[in-house]
Coordinates of C-alpha atoms in Angstrom, one line a residue:
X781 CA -13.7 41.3 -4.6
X782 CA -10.5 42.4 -6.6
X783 CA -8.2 44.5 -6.5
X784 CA -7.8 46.6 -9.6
X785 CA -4.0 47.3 -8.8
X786 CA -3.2 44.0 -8.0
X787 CA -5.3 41.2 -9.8
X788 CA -4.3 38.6 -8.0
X789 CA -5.3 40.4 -4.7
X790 CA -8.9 39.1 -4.6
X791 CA -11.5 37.2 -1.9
X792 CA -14.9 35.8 -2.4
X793 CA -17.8 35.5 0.5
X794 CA -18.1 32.7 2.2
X795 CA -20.0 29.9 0.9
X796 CA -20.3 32.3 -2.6
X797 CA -21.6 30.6 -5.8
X798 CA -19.9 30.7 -8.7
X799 CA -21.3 32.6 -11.7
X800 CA -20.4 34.3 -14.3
X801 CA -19.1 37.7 -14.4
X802 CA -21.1 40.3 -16.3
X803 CA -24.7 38.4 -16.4
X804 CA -26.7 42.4 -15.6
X805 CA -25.7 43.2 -19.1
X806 CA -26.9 39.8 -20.8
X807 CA -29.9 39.4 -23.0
X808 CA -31.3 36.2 -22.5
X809 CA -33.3 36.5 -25.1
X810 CA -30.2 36.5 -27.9
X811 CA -29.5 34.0 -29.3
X812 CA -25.7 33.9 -29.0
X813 CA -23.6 34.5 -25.9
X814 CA -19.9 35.4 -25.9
X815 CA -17.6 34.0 -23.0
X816 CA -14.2 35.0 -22.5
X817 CA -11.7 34.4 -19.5
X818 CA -11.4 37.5 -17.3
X819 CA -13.4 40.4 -16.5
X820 CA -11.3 42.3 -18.4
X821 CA -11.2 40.2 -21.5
X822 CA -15.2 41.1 -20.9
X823 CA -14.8 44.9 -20.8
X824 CA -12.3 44.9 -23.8
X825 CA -15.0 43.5 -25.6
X826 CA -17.7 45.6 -24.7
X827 CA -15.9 49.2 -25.1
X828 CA -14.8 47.4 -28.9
X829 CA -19.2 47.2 -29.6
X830 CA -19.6 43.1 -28.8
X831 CA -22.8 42.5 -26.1
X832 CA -23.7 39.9 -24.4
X833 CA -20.3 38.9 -22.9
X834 CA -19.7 36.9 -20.0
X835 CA -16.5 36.3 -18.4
X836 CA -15.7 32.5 -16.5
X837 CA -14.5 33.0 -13.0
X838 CA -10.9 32.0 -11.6
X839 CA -9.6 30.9 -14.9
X840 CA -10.3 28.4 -18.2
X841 CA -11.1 25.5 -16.4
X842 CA -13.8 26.8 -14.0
X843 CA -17.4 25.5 -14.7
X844 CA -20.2 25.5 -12.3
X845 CA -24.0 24.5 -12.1
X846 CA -25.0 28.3 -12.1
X847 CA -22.9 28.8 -15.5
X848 CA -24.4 25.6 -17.0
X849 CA -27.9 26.5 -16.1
X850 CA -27.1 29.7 -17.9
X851 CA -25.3 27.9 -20.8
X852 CA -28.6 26.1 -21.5
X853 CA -30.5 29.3 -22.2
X854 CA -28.5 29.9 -25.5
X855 CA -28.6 28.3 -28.9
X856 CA -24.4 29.2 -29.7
X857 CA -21.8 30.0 -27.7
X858 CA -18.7 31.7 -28.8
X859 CA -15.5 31.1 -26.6
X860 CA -12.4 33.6 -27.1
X861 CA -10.7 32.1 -24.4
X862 CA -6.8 32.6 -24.5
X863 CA -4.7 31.8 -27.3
X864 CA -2.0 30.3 -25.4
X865 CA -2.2 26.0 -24.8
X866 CA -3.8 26.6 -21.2
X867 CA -6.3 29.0 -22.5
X868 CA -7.9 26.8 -25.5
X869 CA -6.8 23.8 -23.3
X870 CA -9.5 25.2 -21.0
X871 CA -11.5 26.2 -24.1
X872 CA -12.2 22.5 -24.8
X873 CA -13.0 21.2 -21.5
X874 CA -15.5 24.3 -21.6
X875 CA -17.1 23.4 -24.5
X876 CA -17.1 19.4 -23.5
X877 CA -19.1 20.4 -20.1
X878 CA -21.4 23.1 -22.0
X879 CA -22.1 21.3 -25.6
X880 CA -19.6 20.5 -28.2
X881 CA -22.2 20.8 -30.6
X882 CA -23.5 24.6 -29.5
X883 CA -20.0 25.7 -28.8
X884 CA -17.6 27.6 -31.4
X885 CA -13.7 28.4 -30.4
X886 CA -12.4 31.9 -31.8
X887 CA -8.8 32.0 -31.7
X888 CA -7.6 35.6 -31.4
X889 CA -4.4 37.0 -32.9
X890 CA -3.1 38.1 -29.5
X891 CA -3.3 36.3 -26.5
X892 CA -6.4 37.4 -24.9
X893 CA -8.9 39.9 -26.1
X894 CA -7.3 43.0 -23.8
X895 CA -4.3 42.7 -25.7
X896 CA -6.6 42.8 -29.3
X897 CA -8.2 46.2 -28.2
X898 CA -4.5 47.6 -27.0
X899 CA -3.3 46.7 -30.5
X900 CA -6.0 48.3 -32.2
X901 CA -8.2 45.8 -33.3
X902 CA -12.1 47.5 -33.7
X903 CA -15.4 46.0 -34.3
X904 CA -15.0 44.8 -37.6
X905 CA -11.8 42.7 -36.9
X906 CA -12.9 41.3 -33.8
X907 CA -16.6 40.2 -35.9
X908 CA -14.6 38.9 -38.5
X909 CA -12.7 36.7 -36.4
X910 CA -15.8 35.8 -34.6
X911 CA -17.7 34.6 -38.1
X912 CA -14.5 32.4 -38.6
X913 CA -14.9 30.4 -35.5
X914 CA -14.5 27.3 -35.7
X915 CA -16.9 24.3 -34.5
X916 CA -14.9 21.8 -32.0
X917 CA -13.8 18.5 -33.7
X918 CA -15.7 15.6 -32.1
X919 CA -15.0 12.8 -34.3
X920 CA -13.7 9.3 -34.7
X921 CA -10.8 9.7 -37.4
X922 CA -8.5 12.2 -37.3
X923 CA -4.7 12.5 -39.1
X924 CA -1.2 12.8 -37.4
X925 CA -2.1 17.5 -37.9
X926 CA -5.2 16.9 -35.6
X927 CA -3.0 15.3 -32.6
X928 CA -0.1 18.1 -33.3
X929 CA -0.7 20.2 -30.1
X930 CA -0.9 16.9 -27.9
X931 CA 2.0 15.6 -29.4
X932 CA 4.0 18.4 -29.0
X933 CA 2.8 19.0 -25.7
X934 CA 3.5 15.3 -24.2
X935 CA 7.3 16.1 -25.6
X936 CA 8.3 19.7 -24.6
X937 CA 5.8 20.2 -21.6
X938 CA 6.1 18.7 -18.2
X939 CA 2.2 18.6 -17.4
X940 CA 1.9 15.6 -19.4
X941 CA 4.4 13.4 -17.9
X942 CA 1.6 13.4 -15.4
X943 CA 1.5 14.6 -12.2
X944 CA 4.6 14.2 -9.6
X945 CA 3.4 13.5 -6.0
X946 CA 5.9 13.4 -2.7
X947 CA 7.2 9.7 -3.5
X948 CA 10.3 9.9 -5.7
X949 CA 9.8 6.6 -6.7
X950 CA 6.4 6.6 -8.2
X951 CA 7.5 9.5 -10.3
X952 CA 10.9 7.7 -11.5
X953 CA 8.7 4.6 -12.1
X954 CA 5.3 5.7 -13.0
X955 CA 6.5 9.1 -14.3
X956 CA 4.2 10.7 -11.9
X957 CA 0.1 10.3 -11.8
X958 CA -1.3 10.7 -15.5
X959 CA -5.2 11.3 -16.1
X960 CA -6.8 8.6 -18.7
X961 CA -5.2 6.4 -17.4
X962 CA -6.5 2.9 -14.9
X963 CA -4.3 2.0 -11.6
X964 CA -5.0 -2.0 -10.0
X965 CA -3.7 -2.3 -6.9
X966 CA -4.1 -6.5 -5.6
X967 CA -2.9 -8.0 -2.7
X968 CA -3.3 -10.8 -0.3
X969 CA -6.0 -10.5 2.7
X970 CA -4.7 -7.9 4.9
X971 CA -2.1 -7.0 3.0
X972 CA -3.0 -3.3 3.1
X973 CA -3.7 -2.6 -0.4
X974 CA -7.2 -0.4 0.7
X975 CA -4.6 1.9 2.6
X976 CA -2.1 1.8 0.1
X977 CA -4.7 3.1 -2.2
X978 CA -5.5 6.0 0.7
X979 CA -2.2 6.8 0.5
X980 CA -1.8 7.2 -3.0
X981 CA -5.5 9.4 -2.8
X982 CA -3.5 11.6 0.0
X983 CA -0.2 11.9 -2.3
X984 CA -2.2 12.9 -5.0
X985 CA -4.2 15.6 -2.8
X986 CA -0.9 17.0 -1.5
X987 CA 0.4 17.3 -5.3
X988 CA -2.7 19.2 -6.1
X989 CA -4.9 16.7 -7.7
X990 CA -8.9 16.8 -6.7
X991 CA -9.9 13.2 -5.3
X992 CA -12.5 11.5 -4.4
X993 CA -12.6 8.1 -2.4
X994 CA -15.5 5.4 -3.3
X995 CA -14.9 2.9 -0.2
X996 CA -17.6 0.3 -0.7
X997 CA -16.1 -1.7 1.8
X998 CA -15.1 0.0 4.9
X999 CA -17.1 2.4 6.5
X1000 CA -16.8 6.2 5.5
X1001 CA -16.2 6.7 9.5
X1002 CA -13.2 4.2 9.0
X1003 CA -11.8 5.7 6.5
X1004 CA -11.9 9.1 7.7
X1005 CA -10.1 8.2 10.5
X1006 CA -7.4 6.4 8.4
X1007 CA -7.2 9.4 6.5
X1008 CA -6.8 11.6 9.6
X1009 CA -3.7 9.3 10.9
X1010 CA -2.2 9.2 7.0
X1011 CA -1.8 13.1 6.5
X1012 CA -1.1 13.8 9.9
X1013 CA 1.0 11.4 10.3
X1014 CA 0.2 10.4 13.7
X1015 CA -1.7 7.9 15.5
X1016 CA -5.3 8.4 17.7
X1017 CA -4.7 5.0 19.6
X1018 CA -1.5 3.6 20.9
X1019 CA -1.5 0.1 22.8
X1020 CA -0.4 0.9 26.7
X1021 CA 1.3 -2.5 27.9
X1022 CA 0.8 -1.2 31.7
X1023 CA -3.0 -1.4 30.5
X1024 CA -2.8 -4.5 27.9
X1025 CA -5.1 -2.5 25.4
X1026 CA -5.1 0.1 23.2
X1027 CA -6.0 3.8 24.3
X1028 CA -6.7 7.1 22.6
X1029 CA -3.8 8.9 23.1
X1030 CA -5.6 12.4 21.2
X1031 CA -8.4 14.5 22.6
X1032 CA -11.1 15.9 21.0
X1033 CA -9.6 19.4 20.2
X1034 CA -6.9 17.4 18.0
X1035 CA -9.7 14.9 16.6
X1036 CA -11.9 18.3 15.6
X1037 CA -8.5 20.3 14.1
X1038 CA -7.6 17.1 11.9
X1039 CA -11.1 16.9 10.4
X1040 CA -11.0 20.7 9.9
X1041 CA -8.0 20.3 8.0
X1042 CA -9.0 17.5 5.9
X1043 CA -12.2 19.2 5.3
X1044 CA -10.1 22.0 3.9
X1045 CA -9.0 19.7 1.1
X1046 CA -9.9 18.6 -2.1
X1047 CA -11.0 15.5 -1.1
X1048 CA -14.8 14.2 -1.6
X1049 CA -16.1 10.7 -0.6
X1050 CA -19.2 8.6 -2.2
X1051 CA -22.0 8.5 -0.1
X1052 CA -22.2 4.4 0.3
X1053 CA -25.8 5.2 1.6
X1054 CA -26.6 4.7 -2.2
X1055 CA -25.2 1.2 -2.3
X1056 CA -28.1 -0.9 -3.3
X1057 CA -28.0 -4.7 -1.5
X1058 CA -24.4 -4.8 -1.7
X1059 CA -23.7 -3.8 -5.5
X1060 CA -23.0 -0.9 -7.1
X1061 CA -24.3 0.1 -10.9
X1062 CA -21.7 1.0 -12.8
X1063 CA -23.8 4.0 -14.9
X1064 CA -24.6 5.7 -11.6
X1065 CA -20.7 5.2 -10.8
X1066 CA -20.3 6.8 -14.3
X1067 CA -22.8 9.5 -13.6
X1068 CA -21.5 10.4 -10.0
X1069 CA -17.9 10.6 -12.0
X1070 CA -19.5 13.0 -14.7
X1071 CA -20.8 15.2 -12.0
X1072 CA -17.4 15.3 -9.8
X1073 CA -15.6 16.2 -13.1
X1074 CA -17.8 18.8 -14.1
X1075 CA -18.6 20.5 -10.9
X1076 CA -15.8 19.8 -8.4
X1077 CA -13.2 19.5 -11.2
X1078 CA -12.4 15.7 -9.9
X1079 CA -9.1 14.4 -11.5
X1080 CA -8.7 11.3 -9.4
X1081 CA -10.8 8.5 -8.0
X1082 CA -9.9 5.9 -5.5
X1083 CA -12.7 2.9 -6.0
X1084 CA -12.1 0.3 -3.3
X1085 CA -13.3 -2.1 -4.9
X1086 CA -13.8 -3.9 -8.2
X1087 CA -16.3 -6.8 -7.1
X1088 CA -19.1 -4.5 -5.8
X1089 CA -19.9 -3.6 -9.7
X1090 CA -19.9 -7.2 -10.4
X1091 CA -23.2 -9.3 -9.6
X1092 CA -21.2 -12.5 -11.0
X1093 CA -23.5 -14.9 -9.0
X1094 CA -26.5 -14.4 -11.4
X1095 CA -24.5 -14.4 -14.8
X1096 CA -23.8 -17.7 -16.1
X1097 CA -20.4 -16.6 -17.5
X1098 CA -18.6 -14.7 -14.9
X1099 CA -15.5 -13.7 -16.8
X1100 CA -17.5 -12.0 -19.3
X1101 CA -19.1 -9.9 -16.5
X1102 CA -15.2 -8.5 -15.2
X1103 CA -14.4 -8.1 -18.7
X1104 CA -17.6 -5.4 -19.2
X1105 CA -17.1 -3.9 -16.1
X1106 CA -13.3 -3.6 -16.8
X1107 CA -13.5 -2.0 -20.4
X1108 CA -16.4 0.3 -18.7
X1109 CA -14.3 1.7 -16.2
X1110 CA -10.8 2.3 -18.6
X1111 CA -13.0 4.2 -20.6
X1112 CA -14.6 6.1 -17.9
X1113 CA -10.8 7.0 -17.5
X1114 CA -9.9 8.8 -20.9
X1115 CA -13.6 9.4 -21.8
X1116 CA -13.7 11.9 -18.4
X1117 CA -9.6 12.9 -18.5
X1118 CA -9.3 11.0 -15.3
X1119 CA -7.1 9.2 -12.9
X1120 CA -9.0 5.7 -11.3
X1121 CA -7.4 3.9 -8.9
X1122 CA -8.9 0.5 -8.2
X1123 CA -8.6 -1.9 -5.8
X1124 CA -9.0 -5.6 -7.2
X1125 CA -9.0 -8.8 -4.5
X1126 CA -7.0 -11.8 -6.0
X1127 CA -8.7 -15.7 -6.7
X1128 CA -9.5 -17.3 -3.6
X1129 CA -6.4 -19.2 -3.4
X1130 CA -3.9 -18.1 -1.3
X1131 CA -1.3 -20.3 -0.3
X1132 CA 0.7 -22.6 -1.7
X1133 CA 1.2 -26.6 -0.8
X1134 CA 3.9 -25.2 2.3
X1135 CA 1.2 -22.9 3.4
X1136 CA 3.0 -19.9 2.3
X1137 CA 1.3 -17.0 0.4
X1138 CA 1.4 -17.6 -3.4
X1139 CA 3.5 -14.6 -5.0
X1140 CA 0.8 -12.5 -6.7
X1141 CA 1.3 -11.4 -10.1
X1142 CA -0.9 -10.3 -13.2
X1143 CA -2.8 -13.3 -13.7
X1144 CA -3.1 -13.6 -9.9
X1145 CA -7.0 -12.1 -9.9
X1146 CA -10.5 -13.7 -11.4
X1147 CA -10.9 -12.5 -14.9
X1148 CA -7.2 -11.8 -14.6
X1149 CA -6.5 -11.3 -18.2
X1150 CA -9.1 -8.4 -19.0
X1151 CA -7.8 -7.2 -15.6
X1152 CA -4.6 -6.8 -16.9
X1153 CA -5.4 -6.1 -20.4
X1154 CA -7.2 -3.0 -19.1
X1155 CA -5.2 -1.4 -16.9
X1156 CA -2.5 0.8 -17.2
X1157 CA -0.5 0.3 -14.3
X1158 CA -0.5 -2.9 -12.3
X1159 CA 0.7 -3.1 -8.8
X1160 CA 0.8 -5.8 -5.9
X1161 CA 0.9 -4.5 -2.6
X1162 CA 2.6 -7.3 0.5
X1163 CA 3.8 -7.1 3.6
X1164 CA 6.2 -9.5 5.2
X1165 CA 5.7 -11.3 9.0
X1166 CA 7.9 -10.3 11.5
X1167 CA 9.4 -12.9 13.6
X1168 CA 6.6 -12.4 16.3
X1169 CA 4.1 -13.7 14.0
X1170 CA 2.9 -10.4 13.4
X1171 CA 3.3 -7.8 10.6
X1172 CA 6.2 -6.0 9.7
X1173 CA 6.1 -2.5 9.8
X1174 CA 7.0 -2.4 6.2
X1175 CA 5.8 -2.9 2.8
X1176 CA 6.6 -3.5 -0.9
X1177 CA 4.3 -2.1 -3.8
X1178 CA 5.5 -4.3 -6.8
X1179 CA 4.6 -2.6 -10.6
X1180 CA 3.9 -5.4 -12.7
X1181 CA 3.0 -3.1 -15.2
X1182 CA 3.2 0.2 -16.7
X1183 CA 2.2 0.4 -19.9
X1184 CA 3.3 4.6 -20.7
X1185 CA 6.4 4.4 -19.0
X1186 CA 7.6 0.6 -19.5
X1187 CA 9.8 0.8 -16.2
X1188 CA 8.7 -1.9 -13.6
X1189 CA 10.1 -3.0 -10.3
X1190 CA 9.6 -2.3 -6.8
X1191 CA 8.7 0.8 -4.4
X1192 CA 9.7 -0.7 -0.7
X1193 CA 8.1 1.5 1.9
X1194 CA 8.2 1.7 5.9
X1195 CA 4.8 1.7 7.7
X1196 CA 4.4 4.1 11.1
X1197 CA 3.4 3.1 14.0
X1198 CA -0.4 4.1 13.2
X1199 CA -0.3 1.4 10.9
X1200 CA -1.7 3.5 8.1
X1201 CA 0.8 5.9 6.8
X1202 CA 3.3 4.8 3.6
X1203 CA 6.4 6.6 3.7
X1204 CA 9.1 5.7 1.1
X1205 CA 11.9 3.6 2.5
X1206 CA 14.8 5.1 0.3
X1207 CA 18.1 3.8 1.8
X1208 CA 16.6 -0.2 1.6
X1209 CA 18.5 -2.4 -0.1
X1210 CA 16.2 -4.7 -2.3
X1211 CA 18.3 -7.5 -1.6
X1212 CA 17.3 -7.3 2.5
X1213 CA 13.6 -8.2 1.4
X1214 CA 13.7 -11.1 -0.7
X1215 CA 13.7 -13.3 2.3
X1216 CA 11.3 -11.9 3.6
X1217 CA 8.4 -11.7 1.0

């Protein structure tokens, strides 16, 4: 339902599939279908003499399984999607999800084609321009001219220094969260890099990024509970010294309003039912990552972690096994335009001749150097002991790497009480820590 006076005033039912606008007037016998980007690109078109039009809903970048159910009932599709970058930005990722090969891009004098029937384009203009579309360029070689519009874009637009989430740092360092691109995050046992990584998935939520969380190794119950304490900020137990344990200090009102509210966001999780005898294939991983992208329009994805892809103990050369899975999964990152997060455990040794943790590093994981080779970013997650023998409630993320932005260093961070929540510890001086990690 939309408002005619006001566009942007406009609902859908409940629980409403999306479809196309305009599929009454569509013969599904033709050959050719015409898709535009609003309903009234779609009646500019018609009142100009052009049938079977179909307008996407909610924009470019909206696909659906009802539309690509349709999609599949036509030999050619045309797409006179906007002229502007977001318009045949969206035009591409269309034509990626429908079929590069049955797809054709018209690009229209004016912006959209409302504005080519109020400036007086007819019939014969608008067939013109659609017997000049062009086929989308899928190829392996291409010169400086076929890169033009991402160069340019990568300097004068802001979208592609990636996206900035809620921790200055990450965006000074990192220059914000970029798709196509691999994040490792390492630590130590217990060091908290499978929350880090929630946090990251939660920062990325807030920011407006779609994520889902692949948690082979904690429960999805677990999780959701972490995730519950990390957006809320809060904490479901507290320890009661009177009692010497720890006890729930939220009812189940709160409990059922902080699930409603994470339900509310754009946050999906694998279903680790799937998880065959411990391991993970990596083309169903692929194929889950497909579907998320192309239904759910997923930009990032937390995998925690590495070694459940890897069935090392029946390969006699294990390092070529991480180096496959590693290549697989960068290329799963530019091949889908998406964000991956994973969480890698380092070698078995842990402590030095004194006893004391070994400072990780790059090379501090098995199959370290494909690791490393692979990723884009590179960070080491520690936390220091407290003088009780327990854990401090604070942190350091360390970027070993970062291949786009070249700046490396460290992001110190407190920990809340709930033991889950990262919040950036701005006013630390670096030199207060190296004592202490």
């Amino acid at each position: 339902y939309r408002n005619k006076a006001d566009k942007k005033d406009m609902f859908v039912e409940k629980d409403c599939e999306s479809i196309y606008y305009g599929i009454p007037l569509i013969d599904l016998n033709a050959p050719t279908v015409h898709v535009v980007e609003g309903e009234d690109d779609a009646h500019a078109l018609y009142q100009l003499g052009i049938r079977n039009v179909l307008s996407v809903p909610y924009g470019a970048k909206n696909y659906s399984p009802a539309m690509d159910e349709l999609n599949r009932k036509f030999k050619t599709i045309i797409l006179m999607f906007d002229n502007d970058p977001t318009g045949q930005e969206g035009a591409y990722s269309f034509a990626q999800k429908a079929g590069l090969n049955k797809c054709k891009n018209v690009i229209l004098p004016f912006k959209d084609a409302r504005d080519c029937l109020i400036n007086g384009l007819d019939v014969f203009d608008i067939g013109r321009l659609i017997g000049e579309a062009k086929e989308f360029k899928h190829t392996e070689i291409v010169k400086a001219d076929d890169l033009r519009i991402e160069v340019m874009e990568s300097i004068v637009n802001d979208r592609m220094l990636g996206t900035p989430i809620e921790i200055v740092e990450v965006n000074r360092m990192l220059g914000g969260v970029r798709l196509g691109e691999l994040t490792i995050v390492t630590g130590h046992t217990g060091s908290g890099k499978s929350t880090f990584a929630l946090n990251f998935a939660a920062w990325c939520v807030n920011a407006g990024m779609n994520s889902m969380i692949m948690p082979f190794e904690n429960k999805l119950s677990s999780v959701i509970k972490k995730l519950i304490e990390i957006f809320s900020k809060d904490a479901i137990y507290k320890y009661d010294f009177a009692q010497n344990k720890n006890v729930r200090v939220k009812d189940n009102v709160w409990v059922e309003e902080q699930l409603d509210l994470l339900n509310s966001k754009n946050l999906y999780f694998l279903n680790k039912t799937h998880v065959d005898k411990g391991y993970y294939d990596l083309k169903r991983m692929e194929s889950v990552i497909e579907y998320a992208v192309k239904f759910y329009n997923m930009n990032l994805f937390v995998v925690d972690h590495l070694h459940y892809f890897l069935k090392i103990s029946d390969s006699k050369n294990p390092v070529l096994v991480i180096d496959e899975a590693m290549r697989t999964i960068k290329q799963l990152t530019e091949k889908y335009k998406v964000h991956i997060v994973l969480v890698v455990h380092p070698s078995k040794k842990e402590d030095d001749a004194q006893g004391k943790p070994v400072k990780l590093g790059l090379n501090s994981s098995k199959g370290a150097s494909s690791i490393a080779q692979e990723s884009d970013n590179f960070l080491v997650v520690s936390r220091p002991m407290g003088t009780d023998g327990k854990k401090d409630l604070r942190s350091k993320v360390e970027i070993c790497k970062n291949r786009e932005c070249g700046h490396t260093g460290e992001i110190l961070f407190n920990v809340l009480d709930n033991l889950n929540s990262y919040v950036a510890d701005t006013e630390s001086n670096n030199s207060l820590w190296q004592d202490t990690f």
